[in-house]
Coordinates of C-alpha atoms in Angstrom, one line a residue:
X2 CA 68.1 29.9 68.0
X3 CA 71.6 30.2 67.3
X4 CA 73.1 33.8 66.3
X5 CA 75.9 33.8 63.1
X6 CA 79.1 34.8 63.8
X7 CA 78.0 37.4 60.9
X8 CA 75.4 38.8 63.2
X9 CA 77.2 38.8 66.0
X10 CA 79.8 41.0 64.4
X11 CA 77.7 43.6 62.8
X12 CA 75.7 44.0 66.2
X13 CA 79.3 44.7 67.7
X14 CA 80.4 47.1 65.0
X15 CA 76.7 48.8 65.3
X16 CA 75.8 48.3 61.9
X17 CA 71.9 46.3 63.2
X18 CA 69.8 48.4 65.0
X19 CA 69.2 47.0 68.3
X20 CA 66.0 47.2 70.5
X21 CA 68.1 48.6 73.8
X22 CA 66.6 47.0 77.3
X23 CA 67.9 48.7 80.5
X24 CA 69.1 51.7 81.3
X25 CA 72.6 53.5 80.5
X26 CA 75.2 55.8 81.9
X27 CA 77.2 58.1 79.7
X28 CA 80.8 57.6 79.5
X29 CA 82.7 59.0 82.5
X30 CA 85.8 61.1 81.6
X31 CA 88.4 58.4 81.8
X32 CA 91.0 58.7 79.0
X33 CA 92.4 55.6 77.7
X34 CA 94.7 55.1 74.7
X35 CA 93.9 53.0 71.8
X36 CA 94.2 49.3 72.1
X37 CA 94.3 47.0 69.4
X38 CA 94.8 44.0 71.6
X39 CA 91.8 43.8 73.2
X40 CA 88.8 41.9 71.7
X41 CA 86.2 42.6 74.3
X42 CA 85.0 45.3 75.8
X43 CA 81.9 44.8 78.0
X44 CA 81.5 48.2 79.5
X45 CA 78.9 48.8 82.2
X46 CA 78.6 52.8 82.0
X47 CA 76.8 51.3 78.6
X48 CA 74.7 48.8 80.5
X49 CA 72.2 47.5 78.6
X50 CA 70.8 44.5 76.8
X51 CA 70.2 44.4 72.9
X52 CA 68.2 41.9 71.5
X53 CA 69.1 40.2 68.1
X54 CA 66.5 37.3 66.2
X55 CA 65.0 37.2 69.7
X56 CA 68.3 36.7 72.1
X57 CA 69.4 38.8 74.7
X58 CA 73.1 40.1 74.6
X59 CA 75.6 42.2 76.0
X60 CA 77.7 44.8 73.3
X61 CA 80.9 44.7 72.5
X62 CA 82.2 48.2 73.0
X63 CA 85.0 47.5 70.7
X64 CA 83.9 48.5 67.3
X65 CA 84.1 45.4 64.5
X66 CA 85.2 43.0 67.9
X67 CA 83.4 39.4 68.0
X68 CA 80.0 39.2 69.5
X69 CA 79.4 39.7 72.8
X70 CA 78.1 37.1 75.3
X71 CA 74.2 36.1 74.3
X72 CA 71.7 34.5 76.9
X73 CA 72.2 30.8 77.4
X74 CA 68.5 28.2 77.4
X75 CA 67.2 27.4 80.6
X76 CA 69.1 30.4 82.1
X77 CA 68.0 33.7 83.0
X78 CA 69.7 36.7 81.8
X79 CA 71.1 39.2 84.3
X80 CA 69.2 42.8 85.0
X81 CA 71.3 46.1 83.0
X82 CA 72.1 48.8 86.3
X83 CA 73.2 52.2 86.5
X84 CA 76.3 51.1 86.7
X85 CA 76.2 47.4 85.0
X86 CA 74.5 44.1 85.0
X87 CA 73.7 42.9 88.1
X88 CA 73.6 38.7 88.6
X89 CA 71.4 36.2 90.3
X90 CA 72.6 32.6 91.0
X91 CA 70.7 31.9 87.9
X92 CA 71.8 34.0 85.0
X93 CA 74.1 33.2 82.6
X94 CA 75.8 34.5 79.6
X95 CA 78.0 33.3 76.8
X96 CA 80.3 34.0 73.9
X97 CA 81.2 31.2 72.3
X98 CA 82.6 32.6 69.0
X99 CA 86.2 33.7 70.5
X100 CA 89.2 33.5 68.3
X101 CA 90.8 30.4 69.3
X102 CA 93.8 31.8 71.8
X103 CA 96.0 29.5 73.5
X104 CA 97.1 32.9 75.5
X105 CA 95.1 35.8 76.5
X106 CA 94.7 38.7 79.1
X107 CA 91.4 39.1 81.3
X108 CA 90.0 41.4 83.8
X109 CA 86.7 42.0 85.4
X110 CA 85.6 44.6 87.8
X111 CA 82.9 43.4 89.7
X112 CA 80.9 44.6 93.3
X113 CA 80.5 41.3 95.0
X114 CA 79.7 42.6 98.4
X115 CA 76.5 40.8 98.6
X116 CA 78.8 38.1 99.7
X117 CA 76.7 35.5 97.6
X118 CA 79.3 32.9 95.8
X119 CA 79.2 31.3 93.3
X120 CA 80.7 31.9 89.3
X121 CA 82.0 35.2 88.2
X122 CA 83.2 34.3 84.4
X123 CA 84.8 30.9 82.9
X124 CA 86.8 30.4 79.5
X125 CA 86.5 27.4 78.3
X126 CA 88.6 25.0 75.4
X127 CA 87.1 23.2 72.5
X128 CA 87.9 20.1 75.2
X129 CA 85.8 21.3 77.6
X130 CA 88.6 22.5 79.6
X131 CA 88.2 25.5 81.8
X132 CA 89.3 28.3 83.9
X133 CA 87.0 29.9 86.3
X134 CA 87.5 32.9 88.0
X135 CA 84.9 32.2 91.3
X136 CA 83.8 34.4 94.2
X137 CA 84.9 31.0 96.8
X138 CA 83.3 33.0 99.7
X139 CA 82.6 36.7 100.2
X140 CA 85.9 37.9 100.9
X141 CA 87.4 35.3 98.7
X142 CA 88.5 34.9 94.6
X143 CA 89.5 31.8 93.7
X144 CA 90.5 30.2 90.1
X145 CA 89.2 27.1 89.4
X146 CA 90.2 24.2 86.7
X147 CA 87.6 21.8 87.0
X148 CA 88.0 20.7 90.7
X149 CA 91.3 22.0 91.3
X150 CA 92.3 25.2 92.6
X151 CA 94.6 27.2 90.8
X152 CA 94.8 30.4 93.2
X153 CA 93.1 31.5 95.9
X154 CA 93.5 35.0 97.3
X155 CA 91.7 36.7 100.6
X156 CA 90.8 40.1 100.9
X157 CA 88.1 42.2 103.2
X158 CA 88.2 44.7 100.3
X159 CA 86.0 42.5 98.5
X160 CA 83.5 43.0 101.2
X161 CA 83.7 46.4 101.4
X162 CA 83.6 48.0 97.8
X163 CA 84.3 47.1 93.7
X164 CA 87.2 45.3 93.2
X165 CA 89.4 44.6 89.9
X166 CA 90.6 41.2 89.3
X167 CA 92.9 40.3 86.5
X168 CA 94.5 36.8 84.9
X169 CA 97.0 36.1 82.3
X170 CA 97.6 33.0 80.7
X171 CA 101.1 33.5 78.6
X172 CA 103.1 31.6 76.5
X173 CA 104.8 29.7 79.1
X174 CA 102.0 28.3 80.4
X175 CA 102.5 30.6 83.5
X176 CA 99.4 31.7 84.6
X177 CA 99.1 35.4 86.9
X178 CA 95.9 36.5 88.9
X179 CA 96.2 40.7 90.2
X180 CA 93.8 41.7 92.5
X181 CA 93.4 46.2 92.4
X182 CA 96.5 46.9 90.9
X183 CA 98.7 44.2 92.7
X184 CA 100.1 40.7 92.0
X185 CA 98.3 38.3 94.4
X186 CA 99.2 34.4 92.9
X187 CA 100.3 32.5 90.2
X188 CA 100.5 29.3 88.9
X189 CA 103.3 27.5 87.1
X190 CA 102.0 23.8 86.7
X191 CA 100.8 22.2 84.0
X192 CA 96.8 23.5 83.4
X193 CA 95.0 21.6 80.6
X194 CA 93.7 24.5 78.9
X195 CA 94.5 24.6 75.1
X196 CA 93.2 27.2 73.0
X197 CA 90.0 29.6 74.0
X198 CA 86.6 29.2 72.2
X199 CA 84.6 30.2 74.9
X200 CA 83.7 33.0 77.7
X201 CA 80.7 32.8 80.2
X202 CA 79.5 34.8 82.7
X203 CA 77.9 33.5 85.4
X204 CA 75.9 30.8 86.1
X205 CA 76.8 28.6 83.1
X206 CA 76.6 24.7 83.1
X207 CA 76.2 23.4 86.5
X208 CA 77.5 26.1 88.3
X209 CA 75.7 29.0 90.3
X210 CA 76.3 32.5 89.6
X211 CA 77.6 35.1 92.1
X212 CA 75.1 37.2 92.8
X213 CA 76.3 40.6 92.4
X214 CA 77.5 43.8 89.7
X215 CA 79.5 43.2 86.6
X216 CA 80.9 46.5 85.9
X217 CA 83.2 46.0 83.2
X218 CA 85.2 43.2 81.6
X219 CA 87.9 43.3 79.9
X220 CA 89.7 40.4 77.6
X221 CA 92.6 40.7 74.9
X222 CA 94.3 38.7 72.9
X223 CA 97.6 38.0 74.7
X224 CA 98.8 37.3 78.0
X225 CA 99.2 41.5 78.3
X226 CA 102.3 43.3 79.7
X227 CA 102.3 44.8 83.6
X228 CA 102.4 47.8 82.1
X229 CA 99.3 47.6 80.0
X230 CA 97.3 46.4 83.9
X231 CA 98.9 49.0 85.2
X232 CA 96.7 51.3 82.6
X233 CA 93.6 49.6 82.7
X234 CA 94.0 49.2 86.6
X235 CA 94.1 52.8 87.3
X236 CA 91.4 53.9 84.4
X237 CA 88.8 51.3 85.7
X238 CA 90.1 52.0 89.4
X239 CA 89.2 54.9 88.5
X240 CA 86.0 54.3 86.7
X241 CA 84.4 52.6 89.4
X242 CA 85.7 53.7 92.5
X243 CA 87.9 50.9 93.5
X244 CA 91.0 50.7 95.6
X245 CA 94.1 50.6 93.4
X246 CA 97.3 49.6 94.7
X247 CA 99.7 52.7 93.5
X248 CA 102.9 52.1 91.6
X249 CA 106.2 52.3 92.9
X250 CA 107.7 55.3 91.7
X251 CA 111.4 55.8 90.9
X252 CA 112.9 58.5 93.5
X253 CA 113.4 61.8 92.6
X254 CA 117.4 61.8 91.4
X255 CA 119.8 64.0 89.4
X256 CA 121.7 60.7 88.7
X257 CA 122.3 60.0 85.0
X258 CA 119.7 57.6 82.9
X259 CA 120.8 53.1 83.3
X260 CA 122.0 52.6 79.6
X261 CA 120.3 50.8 77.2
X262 CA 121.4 47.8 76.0
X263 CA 123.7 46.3 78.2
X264 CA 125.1 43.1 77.7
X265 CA 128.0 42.3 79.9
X266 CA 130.3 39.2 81.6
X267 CA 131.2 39.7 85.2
X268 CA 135.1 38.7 86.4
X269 CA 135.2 36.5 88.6
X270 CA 138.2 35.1 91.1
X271 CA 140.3 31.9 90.7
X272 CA 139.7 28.6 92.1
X273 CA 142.3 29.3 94.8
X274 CA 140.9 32.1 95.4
X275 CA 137.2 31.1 96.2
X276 CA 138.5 28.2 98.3
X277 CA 140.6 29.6 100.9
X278 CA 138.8 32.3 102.8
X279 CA 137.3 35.4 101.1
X280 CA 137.1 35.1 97.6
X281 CA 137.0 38.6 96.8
X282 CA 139.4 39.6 99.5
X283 CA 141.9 36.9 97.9
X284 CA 140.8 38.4 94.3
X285 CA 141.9 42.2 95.0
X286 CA 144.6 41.1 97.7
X287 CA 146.5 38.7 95.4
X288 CA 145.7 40.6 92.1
X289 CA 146.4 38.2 89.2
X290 CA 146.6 40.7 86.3
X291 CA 146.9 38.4 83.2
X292 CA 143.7 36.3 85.2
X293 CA 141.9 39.8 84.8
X294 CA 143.1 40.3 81.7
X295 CA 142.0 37.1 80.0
X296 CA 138.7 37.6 81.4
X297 CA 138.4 40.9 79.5
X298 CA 139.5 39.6 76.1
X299 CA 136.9 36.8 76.8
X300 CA 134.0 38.7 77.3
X301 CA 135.3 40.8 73.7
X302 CA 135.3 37.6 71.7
X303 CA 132.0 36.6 72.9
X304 CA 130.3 39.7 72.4
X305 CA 130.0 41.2 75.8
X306 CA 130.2 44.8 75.5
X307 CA 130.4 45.5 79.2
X308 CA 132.0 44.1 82.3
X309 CA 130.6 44.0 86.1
X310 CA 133.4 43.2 88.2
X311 CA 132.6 43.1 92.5
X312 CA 135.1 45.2 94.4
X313 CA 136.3 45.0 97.7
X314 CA 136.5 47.1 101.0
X315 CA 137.4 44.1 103.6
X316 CA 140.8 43.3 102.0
X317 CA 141.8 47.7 102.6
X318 CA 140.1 47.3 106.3
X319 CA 141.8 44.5 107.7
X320 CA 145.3 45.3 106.0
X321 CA 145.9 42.8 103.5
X322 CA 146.7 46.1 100.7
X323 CA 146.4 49.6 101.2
X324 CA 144.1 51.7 99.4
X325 CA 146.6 53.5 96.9
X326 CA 146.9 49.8 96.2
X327 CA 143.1 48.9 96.1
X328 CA 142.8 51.8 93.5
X329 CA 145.6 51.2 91.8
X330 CA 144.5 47.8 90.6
X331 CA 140.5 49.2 90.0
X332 CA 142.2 51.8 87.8
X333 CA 144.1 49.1 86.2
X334 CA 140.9 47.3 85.6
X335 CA 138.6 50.0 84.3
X336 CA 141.7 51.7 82.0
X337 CA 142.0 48.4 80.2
X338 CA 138.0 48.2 79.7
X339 CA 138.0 51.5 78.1
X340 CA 140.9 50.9 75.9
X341 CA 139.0 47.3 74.3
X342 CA 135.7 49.6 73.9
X343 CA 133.9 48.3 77.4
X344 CA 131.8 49.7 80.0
X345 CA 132.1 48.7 83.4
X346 CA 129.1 48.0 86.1
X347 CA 130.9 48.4 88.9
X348 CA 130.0 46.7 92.2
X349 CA 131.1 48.4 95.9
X350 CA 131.0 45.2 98.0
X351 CA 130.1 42.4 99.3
X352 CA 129.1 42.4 102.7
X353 CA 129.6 38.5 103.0
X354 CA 133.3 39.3 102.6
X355 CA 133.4 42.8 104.9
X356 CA 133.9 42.9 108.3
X357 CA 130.7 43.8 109.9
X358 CA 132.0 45.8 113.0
X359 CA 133.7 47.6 110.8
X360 CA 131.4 48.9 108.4
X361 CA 131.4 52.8 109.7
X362 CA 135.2 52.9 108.1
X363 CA 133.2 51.9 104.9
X364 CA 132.0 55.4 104.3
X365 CA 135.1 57.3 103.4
X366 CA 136.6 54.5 101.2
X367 CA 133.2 54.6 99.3
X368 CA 133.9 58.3 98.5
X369 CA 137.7 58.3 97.6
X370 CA 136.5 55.4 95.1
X371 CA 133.5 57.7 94.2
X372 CA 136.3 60.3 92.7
X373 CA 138.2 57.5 91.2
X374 CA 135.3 56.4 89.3
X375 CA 134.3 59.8 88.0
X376 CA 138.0 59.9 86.0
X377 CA 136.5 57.0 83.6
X378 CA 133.7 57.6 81.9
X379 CA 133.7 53.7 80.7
X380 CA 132.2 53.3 84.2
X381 CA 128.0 53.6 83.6
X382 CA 126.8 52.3 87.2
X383 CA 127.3 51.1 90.8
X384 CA 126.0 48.4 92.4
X385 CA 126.3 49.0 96.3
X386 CA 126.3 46.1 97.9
X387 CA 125.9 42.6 96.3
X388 CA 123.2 40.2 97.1
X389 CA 121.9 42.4 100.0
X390 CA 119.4 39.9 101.3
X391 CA 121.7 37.1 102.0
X392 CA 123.3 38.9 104.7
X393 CA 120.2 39.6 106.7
X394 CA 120.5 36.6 109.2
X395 CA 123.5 38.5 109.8
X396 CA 123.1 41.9 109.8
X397 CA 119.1 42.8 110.0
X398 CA 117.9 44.0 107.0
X399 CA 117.0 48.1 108.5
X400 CA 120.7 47.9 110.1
X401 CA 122.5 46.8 105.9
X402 CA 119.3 49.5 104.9
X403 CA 121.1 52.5 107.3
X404 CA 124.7 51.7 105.9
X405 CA 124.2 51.6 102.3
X406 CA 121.5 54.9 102.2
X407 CA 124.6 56.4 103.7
X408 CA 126.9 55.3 100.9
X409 CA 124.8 56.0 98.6
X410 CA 124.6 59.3 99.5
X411 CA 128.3 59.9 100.2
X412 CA 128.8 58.7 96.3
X413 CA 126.5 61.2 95.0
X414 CA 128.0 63.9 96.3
X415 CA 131.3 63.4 93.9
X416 CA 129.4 61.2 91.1
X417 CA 126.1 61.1 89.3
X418 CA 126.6 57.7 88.3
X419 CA 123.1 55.7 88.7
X420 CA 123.0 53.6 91.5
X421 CA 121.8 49.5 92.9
X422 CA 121.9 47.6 95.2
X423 CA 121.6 43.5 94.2
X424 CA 118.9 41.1 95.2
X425 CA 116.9 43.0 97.9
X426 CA 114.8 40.3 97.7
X427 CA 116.6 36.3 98.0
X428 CA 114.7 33.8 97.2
X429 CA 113.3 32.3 93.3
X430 CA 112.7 34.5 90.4
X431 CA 109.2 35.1 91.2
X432 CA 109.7 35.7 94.6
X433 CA 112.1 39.1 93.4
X434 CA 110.1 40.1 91.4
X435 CA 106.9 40.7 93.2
X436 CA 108.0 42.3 97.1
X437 CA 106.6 45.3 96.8
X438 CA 107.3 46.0 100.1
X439 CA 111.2 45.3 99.3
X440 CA 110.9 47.5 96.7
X441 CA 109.3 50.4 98.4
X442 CA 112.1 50.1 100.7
X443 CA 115.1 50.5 98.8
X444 CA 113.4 52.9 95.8
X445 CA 114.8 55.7 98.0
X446 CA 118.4 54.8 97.6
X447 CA 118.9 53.2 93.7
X448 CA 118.0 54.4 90.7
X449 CA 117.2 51.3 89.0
X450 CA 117.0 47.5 90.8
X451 CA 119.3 44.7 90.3
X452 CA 118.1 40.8 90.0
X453 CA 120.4 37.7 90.0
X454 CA 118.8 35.1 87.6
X455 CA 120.2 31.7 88.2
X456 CA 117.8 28.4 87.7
X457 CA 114.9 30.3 86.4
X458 CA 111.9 28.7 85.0
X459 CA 111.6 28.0 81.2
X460 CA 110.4 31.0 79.7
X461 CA 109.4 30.9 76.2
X462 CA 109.5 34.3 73.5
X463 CA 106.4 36.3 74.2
X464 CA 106.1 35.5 77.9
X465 CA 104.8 38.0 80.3
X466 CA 106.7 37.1 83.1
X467 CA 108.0 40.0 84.1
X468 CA 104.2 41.2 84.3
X469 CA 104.2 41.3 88.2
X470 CA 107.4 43.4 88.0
X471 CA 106.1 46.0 85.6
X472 CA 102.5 46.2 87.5
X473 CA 104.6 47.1 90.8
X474 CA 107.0 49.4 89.3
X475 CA 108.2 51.8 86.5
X476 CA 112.1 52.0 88.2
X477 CA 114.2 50.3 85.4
X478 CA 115.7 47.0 85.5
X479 CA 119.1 45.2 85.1
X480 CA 119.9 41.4 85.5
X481 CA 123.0 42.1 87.3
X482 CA 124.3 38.5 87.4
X483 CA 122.9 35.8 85.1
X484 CA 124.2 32.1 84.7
X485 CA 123.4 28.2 84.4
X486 CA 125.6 25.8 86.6
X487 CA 127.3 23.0 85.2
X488 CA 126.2 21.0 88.3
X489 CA 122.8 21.9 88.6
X490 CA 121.7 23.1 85.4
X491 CA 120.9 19.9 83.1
X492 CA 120.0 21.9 79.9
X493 CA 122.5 25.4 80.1
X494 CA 121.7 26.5 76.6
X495 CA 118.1 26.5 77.3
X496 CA 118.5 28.1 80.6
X497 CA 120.6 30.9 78.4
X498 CA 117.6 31.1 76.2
X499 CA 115.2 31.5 78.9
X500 CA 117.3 34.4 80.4
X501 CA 117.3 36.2 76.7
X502 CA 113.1 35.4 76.4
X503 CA 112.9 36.9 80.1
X504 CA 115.0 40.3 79.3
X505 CA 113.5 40.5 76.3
X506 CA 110.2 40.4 77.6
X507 CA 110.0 43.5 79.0
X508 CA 110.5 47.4 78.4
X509 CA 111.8 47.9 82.0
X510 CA 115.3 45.6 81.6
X511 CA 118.2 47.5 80.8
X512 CA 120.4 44.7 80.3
X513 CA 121.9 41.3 81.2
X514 CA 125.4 40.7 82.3
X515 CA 126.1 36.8 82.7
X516 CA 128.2 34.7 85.1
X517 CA 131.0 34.5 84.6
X518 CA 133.7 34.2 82.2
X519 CA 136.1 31.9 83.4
X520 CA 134.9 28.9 86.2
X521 CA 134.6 25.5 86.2
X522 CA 131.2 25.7 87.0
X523 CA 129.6 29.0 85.5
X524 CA 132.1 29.8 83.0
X525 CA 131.8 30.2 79.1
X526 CA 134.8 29.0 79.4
X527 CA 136.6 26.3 82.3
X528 CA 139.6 27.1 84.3
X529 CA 140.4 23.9 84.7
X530 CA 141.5 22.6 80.8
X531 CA 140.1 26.3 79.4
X532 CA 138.1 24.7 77.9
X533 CA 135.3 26.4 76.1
X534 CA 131.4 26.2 76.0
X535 CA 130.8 26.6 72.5
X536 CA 127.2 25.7 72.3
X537 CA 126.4 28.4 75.5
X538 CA 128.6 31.1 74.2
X539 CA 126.4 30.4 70.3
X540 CA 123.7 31.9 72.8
X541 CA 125.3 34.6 74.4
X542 CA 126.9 35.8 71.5
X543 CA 123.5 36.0 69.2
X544 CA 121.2 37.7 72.0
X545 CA 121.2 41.1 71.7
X546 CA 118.9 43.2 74.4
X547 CA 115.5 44.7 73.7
X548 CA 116.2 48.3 75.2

């Protein structure tokens, strides 16, 4: 017998008394705030099983939500617990009256330490297409669509006690899997799914069941935000006693808050200058004043409202200028800024471009530029070192870690200016933004982290990928360096748009500052002709940051 949609919502809103099978729980003291997103609720400190015209479902805790998932024929229907509905290989359960999403957010907490596999939950397409979140062997998730495998992660916690898995499926087609409160996979290629009808539980179709506790599930809308797993992570972790990966704190700092809203064009040197030797040593050394100053009006006229420019302490060490000189032309620089209205990220080095046995001298340059800096108060942060992680093969990453904590703390003893340090992490986008061991690391010297975006993955309006990101970590965010390459880049307006979607994405990004403003490669406008990139600069000059 088939159940109307009609029924199926006034069982969920509680308007049909139901004949309740099982047993039940009350509510443990977990506070949650309200969330509109989510459609389904199947909560298993309300285990039970209420029985409409004859069929056997599951609830719905969210009141007026679509029906929750009914018994399938020729399938048994799991047992209601203390503490949820335990499966056997047979059961099955499905709602087949979903909105049709072509997005959504899912997670389900589940004890699978009987170490029987087999399916945990599927969503399924008016096509027949599916997603299927699996237990692949007792310590093993997998994601399954139809015979191929999507994700597979390992982990002896699933042997051990309840775990809490989580996928989103966002507008990009980028699809995430978490495992307790941590990003574990994802999966960028095309996947066949196109809009939701369907969720099953279990054993549905040809497939066997797991044979273990559902405890909860949970499914909205919309591929959901890091910040909203971070929340249900830790209330459910909570819940049912499951191992949550913490979050990654900010440090404790009497530094002043990253602006909001930054949207900024970084300097960069000549052709000549990048060329022949140290770019940035040839840059500050050879100081081309009406090259700087073009650069500033620039970023005006294209809406840029803030200017990173990379300093440079190698030129001062090995005698090229002196450092009245050195700070001279920075003065120069950031008096100019403040006069056309514009902030200034400023960046201490580069260590591709400093002389590595000479790095203890760095210290007490750092500080008299410290004081410099305080004078202007156009200046809103300091990035420490740029593109930290390229010079590891170099210089190990604990020996660039023991420098830089020790700048750091030298310029906070004259400044409270916030502080970075660029790309901890090298690598793709989603490499950056999901070492959490990288990020653990260096929370203890900067006050908010710094990513380079260049060649980034087409990321539509809505997208969640900064989801990873935001589960990991509350310590804001700036795209310190953004750009498209003439040479690499076949679409560069699109890239730009992607950049915009990605910062836009998220509550955590302070701001974007692109790259750069005069280059034959990366420029909005070319050195070579000065010639300008109208349909690029259209871009820049209509986004305008979330935060």
């Amino acid at each position: 017998m088939r159940i109307t949609r009609r029924r199926l919502l006034q069982l969920a809103a509680g308007a049909v008394p139901a004949a309740v099978v099982g047993c039940a729980l009350p509510a443990r003291d977990v506070t949650e705030p309200n969330d509109p997103t989510r459609i389904l609720d199947l909560d298993g400190t309300q285990a039970s099983l209420d029985r409409v015209d004859g069929i056997s479902m599951i609830r719905n805790q969210v009141a007026g939500g679509v029906g929750g998932p009914a018994q399938v024929a020729n399938s048994t229907v799991p047992r209601p617990a203390a503490t949820g509905w335990r499966f056997s290989p047979t059961d099955a359960m499905v709602a087949d009256e979903l909105p049709t999403l072509t997005e959504f957010g899912l997670m389900v907490v589940v004890d699978a330490r009987s170490g029987a596999t087999g399916t945990i939950c599927a969503l399924t397409d008016a096509r027949n297409n599916e997603l299927r979140v699996v237990l692949a062997a007792p310590d093993t998730l997998a994601v399954w669509s139809r015979t191929t495998e999507l994700m597979r992660i390992r982990d002896p916690s699933i042997t051990l006690r309840p775990c809490a898995f989580a996928m989103t499926f966002d507008s990009s087609r980028t699809a995430y899997g978490f495992l307790n409160g941590a990003y574990v996979a994802s999966f960028t290629d095309r996947i066949g799914l196109q809009a939701v009808r369907r969720l099953s539980l279990g054993a549905d179709g040809d497939n066997r069941s797991f044979a273990g506790v559902l405890h909860q599930l949970r499914y909205w809308d919309h591929a959901v935000s890091g910040t909203t797993l971070r929340r249900n992570f830790d209330s459910l972790g909570a819940r049912w006693e499951v191992g949550i990966v913490p979050l990654i704190g900010g440090r404790v700092s009497a530094a002043a808050p990253v602006p909001t809203g930054l949207k900024g064009s970084s300097v960069v040197p000549r052709a000549t200058d990048i060329v022949n030797g140290s770019a940035w040593q040839n840059f500050w050394s050879r100081w081309d004043w009406p090259w700087v100053r073009e650069s500033i009006d620039l970023a005006i006229e294209v809406g840029s409202r803030s200017i990173r420019i990379i300093g440079d302490v190698g030129a001062v060490l090995l005698g090229r200028i002196d450092a009245a000189t050195y700070l001279r032309r920075l003065d120069q620089l950031l008096t100019y800024c403040r006069r056309r209205g514009l902030t200034v990220y400023y960046c201490l080095l580069d260590l591709r471009h400093t002389p590595l046995d000479r790095l203890g001298e760095v210290e007490s340059m750092a500080r008299t530029i410290a004081r410099g800096l305080s004078r202007h108060p156009n200046v809103v942060a300091v990035d420490l070192c740029n593109e930290v992680s390229v010079i590891y093969p170099q210089l190990p990453e604990p020996v660039a870690f023991g420098f830089i904590a020790r700048w750091a703390s030298t310029i906070r003893s004259e400044t409270n200016l916030p502080l970075s340090v660029s790309d901890i992490h090298t690598g793709q986008l989603i490499d950056k933004i999901t070492d959490r061991a990288a990020m653990s690391r260096w929370r203890e010297v900067v006050d908010f982290f710094d990513i380079h975006v260049y060649r980034p993955p087409m990321i539509r309006a809505g997208s969640n990928f900064l989801a990873p990101y935001e589960l990991a970590t509350d310590v804001p965010l700036v795209f310190g360096e953004a750009g498209a390459s003439r040479d690499e880049d076949a679409d560069r307006v699109g890239v730009y748009r992607s950049i915009e979607n990605l910062a836009n994405s998220s509550d955590r990004v302070r701001g974007v500052y692109q790259w750069g403003l005069i280059n034959d490669e990366y420029g909005l406008m070319t050195e070579n002709g000065r010639v300008r990139q109208d349909d690029v600069i259209a871009v820049w000059r209509s986004f305008e940051p979330r935060n």
